[in-house]
XYZ file of C-alpha atoms in Angstrom:
227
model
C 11.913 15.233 55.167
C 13.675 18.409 53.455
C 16.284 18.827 51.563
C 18.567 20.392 54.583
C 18.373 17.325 56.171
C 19.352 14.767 53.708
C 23.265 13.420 54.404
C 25.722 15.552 52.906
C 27.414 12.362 51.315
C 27.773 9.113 50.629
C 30.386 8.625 54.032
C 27.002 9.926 56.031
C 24.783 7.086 54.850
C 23.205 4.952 57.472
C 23.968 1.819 55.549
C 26.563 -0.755 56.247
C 28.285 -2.756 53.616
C 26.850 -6.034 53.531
C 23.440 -3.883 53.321
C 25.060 -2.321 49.830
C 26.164 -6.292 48.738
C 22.122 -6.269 48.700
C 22.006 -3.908 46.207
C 24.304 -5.579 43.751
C 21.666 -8.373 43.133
C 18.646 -5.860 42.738
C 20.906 -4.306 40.081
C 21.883 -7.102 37.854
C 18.180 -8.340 38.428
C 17.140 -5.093 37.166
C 19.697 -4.895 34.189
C 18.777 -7.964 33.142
C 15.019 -7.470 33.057
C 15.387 -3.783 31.470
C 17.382 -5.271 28.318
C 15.044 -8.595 28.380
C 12.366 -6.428 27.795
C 14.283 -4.050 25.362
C 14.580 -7.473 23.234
C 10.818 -8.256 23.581
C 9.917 -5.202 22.451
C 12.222 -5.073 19.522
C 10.866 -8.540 18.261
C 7.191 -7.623 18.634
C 7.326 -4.551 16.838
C 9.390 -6.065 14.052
C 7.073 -8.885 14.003
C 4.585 -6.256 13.583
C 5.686 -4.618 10.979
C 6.315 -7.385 8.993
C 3.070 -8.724 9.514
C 1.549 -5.508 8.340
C 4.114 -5.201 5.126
C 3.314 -9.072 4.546
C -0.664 -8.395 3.619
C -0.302 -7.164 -0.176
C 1.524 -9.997 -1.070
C -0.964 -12.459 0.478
C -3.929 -9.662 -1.055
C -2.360 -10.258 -4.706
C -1.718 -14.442 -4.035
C -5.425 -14.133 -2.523
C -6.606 -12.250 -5.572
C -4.665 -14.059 -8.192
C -5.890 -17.675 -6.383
C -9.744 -16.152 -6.859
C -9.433 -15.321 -10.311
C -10.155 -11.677 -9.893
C -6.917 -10.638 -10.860
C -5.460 -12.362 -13.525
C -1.231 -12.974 -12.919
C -0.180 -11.859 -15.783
C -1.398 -8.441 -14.810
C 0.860 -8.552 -11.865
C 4.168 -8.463 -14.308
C 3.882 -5.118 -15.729
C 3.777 -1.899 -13.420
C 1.098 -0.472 -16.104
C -1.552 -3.294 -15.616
C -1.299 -3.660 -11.797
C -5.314 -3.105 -10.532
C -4.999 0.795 -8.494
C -6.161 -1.152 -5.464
C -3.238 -3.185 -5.437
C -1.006 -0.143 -5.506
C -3.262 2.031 -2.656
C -3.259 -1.523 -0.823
C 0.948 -1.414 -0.684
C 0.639 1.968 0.358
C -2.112 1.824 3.048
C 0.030 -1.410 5.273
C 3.123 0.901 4.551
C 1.817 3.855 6.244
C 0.631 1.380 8.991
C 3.643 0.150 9.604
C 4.738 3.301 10.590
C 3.272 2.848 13.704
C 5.369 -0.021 15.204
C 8.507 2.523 13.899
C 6.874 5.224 16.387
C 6.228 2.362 19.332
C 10.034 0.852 18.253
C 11.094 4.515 18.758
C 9.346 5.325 22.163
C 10.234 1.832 23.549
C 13.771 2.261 23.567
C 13.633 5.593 24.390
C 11.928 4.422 28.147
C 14.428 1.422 28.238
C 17.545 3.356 27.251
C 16.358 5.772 29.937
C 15.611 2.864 32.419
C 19.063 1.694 32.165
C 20.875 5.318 32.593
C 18.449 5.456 35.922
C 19.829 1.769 37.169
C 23.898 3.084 36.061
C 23.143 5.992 38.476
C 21.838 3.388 41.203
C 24.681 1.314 40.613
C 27.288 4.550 41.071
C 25.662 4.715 44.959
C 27.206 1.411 46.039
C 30.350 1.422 43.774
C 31.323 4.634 45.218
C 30.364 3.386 49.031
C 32.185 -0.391 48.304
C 35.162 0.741 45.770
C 37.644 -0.446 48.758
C 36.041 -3.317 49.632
C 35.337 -4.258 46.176
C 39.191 -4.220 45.513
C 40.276 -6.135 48.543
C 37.918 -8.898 46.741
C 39.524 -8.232 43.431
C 36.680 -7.842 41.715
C 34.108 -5.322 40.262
C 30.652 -5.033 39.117
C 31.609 -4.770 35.497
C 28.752 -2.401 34.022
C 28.998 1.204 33.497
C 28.367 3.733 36.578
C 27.639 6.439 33.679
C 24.386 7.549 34.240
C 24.850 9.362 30.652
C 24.542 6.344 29.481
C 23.689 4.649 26.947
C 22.509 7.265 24.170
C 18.227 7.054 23.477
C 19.849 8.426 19.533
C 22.472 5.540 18.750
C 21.784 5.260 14.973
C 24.459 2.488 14.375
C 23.784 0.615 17.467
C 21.206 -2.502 17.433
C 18.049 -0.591 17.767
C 19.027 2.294 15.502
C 19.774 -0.382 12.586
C 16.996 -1.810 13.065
C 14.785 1.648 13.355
C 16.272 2.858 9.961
C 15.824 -0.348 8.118
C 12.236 -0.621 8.718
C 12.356 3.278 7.856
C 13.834 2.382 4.616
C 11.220 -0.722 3.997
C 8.191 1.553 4.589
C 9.559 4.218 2.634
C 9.310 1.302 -0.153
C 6.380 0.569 0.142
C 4.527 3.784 -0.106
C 6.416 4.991 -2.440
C 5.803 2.423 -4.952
C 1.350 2.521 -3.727
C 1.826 6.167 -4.037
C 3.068 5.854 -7.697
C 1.394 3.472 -9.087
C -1.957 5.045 -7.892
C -1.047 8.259 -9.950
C 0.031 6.675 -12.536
C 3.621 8.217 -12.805
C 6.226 6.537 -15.032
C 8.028 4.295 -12.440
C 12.167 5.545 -13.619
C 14.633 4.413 -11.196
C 15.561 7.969 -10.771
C 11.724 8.731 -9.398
C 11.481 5.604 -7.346
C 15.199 6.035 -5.743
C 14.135 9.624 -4.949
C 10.810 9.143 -3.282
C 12.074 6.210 -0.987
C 15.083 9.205 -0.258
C 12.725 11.817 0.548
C 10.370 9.333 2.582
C 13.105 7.453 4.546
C 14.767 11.286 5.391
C 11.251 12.071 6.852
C 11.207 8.528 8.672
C 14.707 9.363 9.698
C 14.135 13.392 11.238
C 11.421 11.449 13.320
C 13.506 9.301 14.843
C 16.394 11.651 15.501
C 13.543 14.441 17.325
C 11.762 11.619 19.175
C 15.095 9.737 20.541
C 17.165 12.814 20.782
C 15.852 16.347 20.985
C 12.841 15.219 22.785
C 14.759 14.474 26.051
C 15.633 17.786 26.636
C 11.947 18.110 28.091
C 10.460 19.902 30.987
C 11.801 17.877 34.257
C 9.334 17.051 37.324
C 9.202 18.811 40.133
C 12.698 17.962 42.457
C 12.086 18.788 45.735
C 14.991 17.948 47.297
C 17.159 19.480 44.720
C 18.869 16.419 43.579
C 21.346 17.282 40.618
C 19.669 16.408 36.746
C 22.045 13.735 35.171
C 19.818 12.907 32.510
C 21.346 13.990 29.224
């Protein structure tokens, strides 16, 4: 097999029409797996995260419950114990690790989906004519641009920048409290800022300028679509 002797079109494929009707079922199987497991992934990772964000709540109930900590040191920022504070901070910086896997997984779904619009463009192409004599039409995009991995308003970016501005929160206030600063709405507003702007340049290199990577080798010389 080289590239000289694949067909020169779509005319020139050895495939008759009720073998392309085939295809339409493997495509809306596929489509609808790709975005049930888009969905899966979503709600694990945000069940993640607020599992993780969840734990120095239940450490200051715990605490309080014990009788280590007495509760009314909990209502003033000044007598909160330090290991209350480093404990807020240490679940917010893990919870930036469901962000990251929330980040990369749909990245390889978005990507999944532009791969299954390009399949889908080789049998709307081949069918278009005997799709219309039906009068009807596969109804899903043939853009194999499509979607965008860096859609900050869609579903997944909303949900990306709110946990961005949740763990910005959170270490923020650990960070603060365990050195002591005065805790002015001014300083606390500006720290979540500057921490939610980091959260946020990650997502926009991982989802966007990352795909602009090295391709794999293409023997046959098949044109890049892949935006």
């Amino acid at each position: 097999m080289s590239a000289e002797s694949l067909p020169q079109s779509l005319d020139e494929l050895p495939v008759d029409a009720k073998d392309f009707l085939q295809l339409v079922t493997v495509d809306f199987t596929g489509t609808y797996h790709v975005y049930l497991a888009a969905k899966d992934e979503r709600i694990k990772m945000t069940r993640l995260s607020m599992s993780l964000l969840s734990a120095p709540f239940a450490a200051a109930v715990a605490l309080a419950s014990a009788k280590v900590v007495s509760p009314a040191l909990l209502t003033s920022w000044s007598t909160v114990p330090w290991y209350l504070f480093a404990t807020t901070a240490a679940f917010g910086l893990l919870s930036v690790l469901p962000f990251l896997r929330l980040i990369e997984a749909v990245n390889a779904h978005m990507r999944t989906a532009r791969a299954i619009n390009n399949f889908r463009l080789l049998y709307v192409v081949q069918l278009k004519d005997h799709f219309s004599g039906l009068g009807w039409s596969p109804n899903l995009p043939v853009d194999p641009r499509y979607p965008e991995t860096y859609a900050p308003l869609a579903w997944p970016g909303i949900n990306v920048m709110m946990l961005a501005l949740v763990n910005s929160t959170y270490i923020a206030t650990g960070l603060l409290g365990l050195i002591g600063a005065d805790p002015t709405a001014t300083l606390l507003l500006l720290v979540i800022a500057l921490l939610t702007l980091v959260h946020y340049l990650v997502y926009y290199v991982r989802s966007n300028v990352s795909r602009q990577r090295r391709l794999p080798q293409n023997p046959f010389h098949f044109p890049n679509v892949e935006t």
